[in-house]
CSV table of C-alpha atoms in Angstrom, one decimal:
chain,number,residue,atom,x,y,z
A,1,MET,CA,9.7,-39.0,-62.6
A,2,VAL,CA,11.7,-37.5,-59.4
A,3,LYS,CA,10.7,-34.8,-57.0
A,4,GLN,CA,12.2,-31.8,-56.8
A,5,GLY,CA,14.5,-32.2,-53.8
A,6,ALA,CA,13.7,-35.9,-53.0
A,7,PHE,CA,16.2,-38.9,-52.7
A,8,PRO,CA,15.8,-41.3,-55.0
A,9,ARG,CA,15.1,-44.7,-53.0
A,10,ASN,CA,18.6,-46.3,-53.1
A,11,GLY,CA,20.8,-42.9,-53.9
A,12,LEU,CA,23.8,-41.9,-52.2
A,13,GLY,CA,22.2,-39.1,-50.0
A,14,ARG,CA,19.9,-41.4,-48.5
A,15,ARG,CA,23.4,-44.1,-47.8
A,16,ILE,CA,25.1,-40.8,-46.7
A,17,THR,CA,22.1,-40.1,-44.3
A,18,ARG,CA,22.3,-43.7,-42.7
A,19,ILE,CA,25.9,-43.4,-42.3
A,20,ILE,CA,26.0,-40.1,-40.3
A,21,VAL,CA,22.7,-41.2,-38.3
A,22,LEU,CA,24.4,-44.7,-37.8
A,23,ALA,CA,27.6,-43.1,-36.2
A,24,LEU,CA,25.8,-40.7,-34.1
A,25,GLY,CA,24.0,-43.4,-32.5
A,26,GLY,CA,27.1,-45.4,-32.1
A,27,LEU,CA,29.0,-42.5,-30.3
A,28,ILE,CA,26.1,-41.6,-28.3
A,29,LEU,CA,25.6,-45.5,-27.2
A,30,LEU,CA,29.5,-45.2,-26.6
A,31,GLY,CA,29.6,-41.9,-24.9
A,32,GLY,CA,26.8,-43.0,-22.7
A,33,PHE,CA,28.4,-46.4,-21.7
A,34,PHE,CA,31.8,-44.5,-20.6
A,35,LEU,CA,29.9,-41.9,-19.0
A,36,TYR,CA,27.9,-44.6,-16.7
A,37,VAL,CA,31.1,-46.2,-15.9
A,38,SER,CA,32.8,-43.5,-14.9
A,39,ILE,CA,30.2,-42.7,-12.8
A,40,LYS,CA,29.7,-45.9,-10.7
A,41,GLU,CA,33.5,-46.1,-10.5
A,42,LEU,CA,33.3,-42.4,-8.4
A,43,LEU,CA,30.0,-43.4,-6.5
A,44,VAL,CA,31.6,-46.8,-5.4
A,45,SER,CA,34.8,-44.6,-4.9
A,46,GLN,CA,33.0,-42.5,-2.3
A,47,PHE,CA,31.1,-44.7,-0.9
A,48,ASP,CA,34.1,-47.0,0.4
A,49,GLN,CA,35.6,-43.4,1.8
A,50,VAL,CA,32.6,-43.4,3.5
A,51,LEU,CA,33.0,-46.6,4.8
A,52,LEU,CA,36.9,-46.8,5.7
A,53,THR,CA,36.2,-43.1,7.7
A,54,LYS,CA,33.8,-44.8,10.1
A,55,ALA,CA,36.0,-47.7,10.2
A,56,GLN,CA,38.9,-45.5,11.3
A,57,THR,CA,36.8,-43.5,13.3
A,58,LEU,CA,34.9,-46.5,15.1
A,59,THR,CA,39.0,-47.8,15.7
A,60,GLN,CA,40.7,-44.5,17.3
A,61,PHE,CA,42.2,-44.6,21.0
A,62,PRO,CA,41.9,-41.8,23.1
A,63,GLU,CA,45.0,-42.1,24.5
A,64,ALA,CA,48.8,-41.7,22.8
A,65,GLY,CA,50.7,-44.7,24.1
A,66,ARG,CA,47.6,-47.3,25.2
A,67,THR,CA,48.3,-50.6,25.5
A,68,GLY,CA,44.7,-53.3,25.3
A,69,ILE,CA,42.0,-52.9,22.8
A,70,ASN,CA,39.6,-50.2,24.0
A,71,LEU,CA,36.4,-50.6,22.0
A,72,ASN,CA,34.6,-47.4,23.0
A,73,PHE,CA,32.0,-47.7,20.2
A,74,THR,CA,30.4,-51.0,22.1
A,75,GLN,CA,29.7,-49.0,25.1
A,76,GLU,CA,26.9,-46.8,23.7
A,77,PRO,CA,24.3,-48.6,21.4
A,78,LEU,CA,25.1,-46.9,17.8
A,79,PRO,CA,21.6,-46.5,16.1
A,80,GLU,CA,22.7,-47.9,12.6
A,81,PHE,CA,24.2,-50.8,13.8
A,82,GLN,CA,21.2,-51.7,16.0
A,83,ASP,CA,18.6,-54.8,14.8
A,84,VAL,CA,16.5,-52.7,12.8
A,85,ASP,CA,15.9,-52.6,8.8
A,86,ASP,CA,18.7,-50.6,6.6
A,87,SER,CA,21.2,-51.6,9.2
A,88,GLU,CA,24.9,-51.8,9.2
A,89,TYR,CA,27.4,-54.5,10.2
A,90,TYR,CA,30.4,-55.0,12.0
A,91,GLN,CA,32.7,-57.5,13.8
A,92,VAL,CA,36.0,-57.8,15.0
A,93,TRP,CA,38.1,-60.6,15.7
A,94,PHE,CA,41.6,-61.4,17.6
A,95,LYS,CA,44.4,-62.0,15.8
A,96,ASP,CA,43.6,-65.7,16.1
A,97,GLY,CA,40.5,-65.7,14.8
A,98,SER,CA,38.4,-65.4,17.8
A,99,VAL,CA,35.4,-63.3,17.9
A,100,LEU,CA,35.9,-59.9,20.0
A,101,ALA,CA,32.7,-58.0,19.4
A,102,LYS,CA,30.2,-57.9,16.7
A,103,SER,CA,27.2,-55.6,16.5
A,104,PRO,CA,23.7,-56.7,17.9
A,105,SER,CA,22.8,-56.3,13.9
A,106,LEU,CA,24.3,-59.8,13.0
A,107,ASP,CA,22.0,-62.2,14.9
A,108,LEU,CA,23.2,-65.5,16.5
A,109,GLY,CA,25.1,-67.2,13.8
A,110,LYS,CA,25.8,-64.6,11.7
A,111,GLU,CA,29.2,-63.5,11.0
A,112,LEU,CA,30.5,-61.2,8.6
A,113,PRO,CA,33.7,-62.5,6.5
A,114,GLN,CA,36.9,-62.2,8.0
A,115,ARG,CA,39.8,-60.6,6.4
A,116,SER,CA,43.1,-59.9,7.4
A,117,PRO,CA,45.0,-57.8,5.3
A,118,SER,CA,49.0,-56.8,6.4
A,119,GLY,CA,49.8,-53.8,8.3
A,120,LYS,CA,47.5,-50.5,7.3
A,121,GLN,CA,46.3,-52.4,4.6
A,122,VAL,CA,42.6,-51.6,3.9
A,123,GLU,CA,40.7,-53.7,1.4
A,124,PHE,CA,37.4,-53.2,0.1
A,125,LEU,CA,34.6,-56.5,-0.8
A,126,PRO,CA,31.4,-56.7,-2.3
A,127,LEU,CA,29.6,-59.0,-0.2
A,128,VAL,CA,25.5,-60.2,0.5
A,129,LEU,CA,25.0,-58.7,3.5
A,130,PRO,CA,23.6,-61.2,7.0
A,131,ASP,CA,20.1,-60.0,5.7
A,132,GLY,CA,20.4,-61.4,1.8
A,133,ARG,CA,20.8,-57.1,0.5
A,134,ALA,CA,23.7,-56.2,-1.3
A,135,GLY,CA,26.7,-55.1,0.3
A,136,ARG,CA,30.3,-53.8,0.2
A,137,ALA,CA,32.4,-54.0,3.5
A,138,VAL,CA,35.9,-52.7,4.4
A,139,ALA,CA,38.5,-54.9,6.3
A,140,LEU,CA,41.4,-53.9,8.3
A,141,ARG,CA,43.8,-54.7,10.8
A,142,PHE,CA,44.8,-51.6,13.9
A,143,SER,CA,46.3,-52.6,16.8
A,144,SER,CA,47.0,-50.4,20.4
A,145,GLN,CA,50.8,-49.8,19.5
A,146,ASP,CA,51.5,-47.1,16.5
A,147,GLY,CA,52.2,-49.3,13.5
A,148,ASP,CA,53.9,-52.2,15.6
A,149,GLU,CA,51.7,-55.3,15.6
A,150,SER,CA,54.6,-57.4,17.6
A,151,GLU,CA,53.4,-55.7,20.8
A,152,GLY,CA,49.8,-54.6,22.2
A,153,PHE,CA,46.8,-55.8,20.9
A,154,VAL,CA,46.1,-56.6,16.9
A,155,VAL,CA,42.5,-56.9,15.9
A,156,ASP,CA,40.7,-57.3,12.2
A,157,LEU,CA,37.9,-55.1,11.9
A,158,THR,CA,35.1,-55.9,9.2
A,159,LEU,CA,32.1,-52.9,8.6
A,160,ALA,CA,29.2,-53.4,6.4
A,161,ARG,CA,26.5,-51.4,4.7
A,162,SER,CA,24.1,-52.2,2.2
A,163,SER,CA,25.0,-50.7,-1.3
A,164,GLU,CA,21.1,-51.4,-2.9
A,165,GLY,CA,21.4,-47.5,-3.5
A,166,LEU,CA,24.3,-47.3,-5.1
A,167,LEU,CA,23.5,-48.3,-8.6
A,168,PRO,CA,21.5,-50.7,-10.0
């Protein structure tokens, strides 16, 4: 005898309930995955934009038409580039690969990867920082003359910082 309102063990109602629960569970998992991917891309994009803005700020030439390289940011120590926990790193190279300047947080013998993007192109890359933390870097080329690499000095800059708090 079957109780009123109860489904038989292998009845149609139980199968429909299972299908609905599995379908809803799958939709929730799929939605969560796409939400995670979207948020991760947004956070990485914003992180990269902050890196690029900082790199562009460090490479600004205060006087229009100035010739030569003026690294004003190497004159006074910036706290984020000092050799402390959670430091950031920069390194500047001449076009021929010789080092022009690097942050105090880069110990002797440690270097950032040099990238040579063409023109005003900017490159973002994941890397392991010299202290072993996961990080991201921006690499760009700039010159002392606006837009013309054939005249004046041309240098490459790589600026890197930890990305450990970004996402697991």
